[in-house]
Amino acid sequence: MANGQGYGGANGYGAAPPQNPYARNPYAQAPYGQNPYAQPVPAPPPPPPPPHPSAYPSPRPEAGFPGPAPRRNRLVVLLQFLLQWIYAPLWILALVAFFVILILADNVGGGSGPSSDGWLKVNRSFIPPRRLRAELTGRPEHWERYVTPILARRIAAAEAAHAAGDGELRADHGRVVKVGLPLRLYRGLGAAGVVRLAERHGWHGSASGTDAEHVRIARHFPAPAALNAPSPQDPPAPPGTPWGPQPVRFAPLLPFVFLLQIVYVPVYGLLTFWVSRPEPDYWDRWGARWTVGPRAFRAEFTNSPAAWDRHIHRILDRDATRELARPATSYRGLAAPDGSFLRRVHLKRATYRGAGAHHALRLAAAQGWTLDPAYTPDPANSLRLCRPDHS
């Protein structure tokens, strides 16, 4: 065919598809996201090699907590470590002699003493061998290895104190427990490093009380979900149960306990003051077992219900009067939006031993006192009560 469109022609069947001469439009816009005038983007630099497994992650001072403190001079540290074995015993002997002089002196001058008890803390200037390596090397991993068990022990003690009723109350009936460490225990680690270790235990750093010389960590414990306790209207708890009457001591022995406790209580305290007690309320429990107060003597000696009722009312009225005398402004941080707050009293086991915690709860309920929702009930040792008030 003359026009070249026949079979096998230039543009015939089987030929290549015709090219559009206007397909390459110099004014056509590039697809979205493509710039024909864009310069080639250089390839990103390769990532840095991973740190060595022994590399220590540096603390983050920008998180609001100070970083590592300046390292101490090695020579000073060595001299202190060597000389402390001489001056520390002499320091302790001097303190003992000083207190003996105060006790035996007929008249002590009226001058005011030092504002701080730092001169009594011999351990503050003592470097234990476990800390010597960290002081000499200054490496954070050595400081972490030293402070980790100390922090774990203090956290465990603080959590045990919370279980025994310690902690700063909050408006939601929860409690906040705080632990502080001095700089000498974490100098090469920094406060930020201590906070990082505390986060492993569920604690967090507290800006309040944290400065260049101290670090403070805290944990918020919510209020107990439910109070597993009987109602004041329930039948009396049977004797021997946690809420029922507890066994009283042998009556003929109480007069001897009442007289001899004046001697053996101070002696026991002086001989065991250095012992670390796992229970924060150890002395309350020890006193309920080995001592007897003048107010509770008659109730326990006779073990009559009327005597126990009089004793419970006397202690409850005394504590309630003291609590109600506190101004409402002191509960400002614990008040609800409508201005209501809870007044709190704490009855010890010795107050209701022979009557039982349930009976004491019934007597307190007649005056408007109920179980405190901020504490887990522990009737075998104490009874925490509250009463709503409004400012």
Tab-separated table of N, CA and C in Angstrom, residues 18-30 36:
chain	number	residue	atom	x	y	z
A	18	PRO	N	3.383	3.108	17.267
A	18	PRO	CA	3.887	4.433	16.863
A	18	PRO	C	4.229	5.276	18.079
A	19	GLN	N	5.212	6.132	17.927
A	19	GLN	CA	5.650	7.037	18.978
A	19	GLN	C	4.889	8.342	18.864
A	20	ASN	N	4.406	8.846	20.018
A	20	ASN	CA	3.697	10.124	20.029
A	20	ASN	C	4.710	11.246	20.068
A	21	PRO	N	4.752	12.053	19.038
A	21	PRO	CA	5.781	13.106	19.044
A	21	PRO	C	5.541	14.150	20.101
A	22	TYR	N	4.314	14.213	20.709
A	22	TYR	CA	4.044	15.217	21.738
A	22	TYR	C	4.078	14.625	23.155
A	23	ALA	N	4.507	13.356	23.226
A	23	ALA	CA	4.519	12.719	24.555
A	23	ALA	C	5.510	13.397	25.496
A	24	ARG	N	6.635	13.822	24.966
A	24	ARG	CA	7.657	14.475	25.795
A	24	ARG	C	7.353	15.973	25.837
A	25	ASN	N	6.485	16.335	26.789
A	25	ASN	CA	6.089	17.739	26.936
A	25	ASN	C	7.049	18.408	27.904
A	26	PRO	N	7.811	19.364	27.449
A	26	PRO	CA	8.782	19.989	28.367
A	26	PRO	C	8.127	20.785	29.456
A	27	TYR	N	6.785	21.131	29.281
A	27	TYR	CA	6.098	21.909	30.289
A	27	TYR	C	5.229	21.042	31.200
A	28	ALA	N	5.213	19.748	30.953
A	28	ALA	CA	4.399	18.868	31.806
A	28	ALA	C	5.020	18.790	33.196
A	29	GLN	N	4.153	18.788	34.193
A	29	GLN	CA	4.636	18.718	35.568
A	29	GLN	C	5.017	17.289	35.925
A	30	ALA	N	6.041	17.195	36.720
A	30	ALA	CA	6.455	15.871	37.180
A	30	ALA	C	5.422	15.317	38.131
A	36	PRO	N	11.798	17.629	39.124
A	36	PRO	CA	12.800	17.376	38.069
A	36	PRO	C	14.068	18.170	38.282
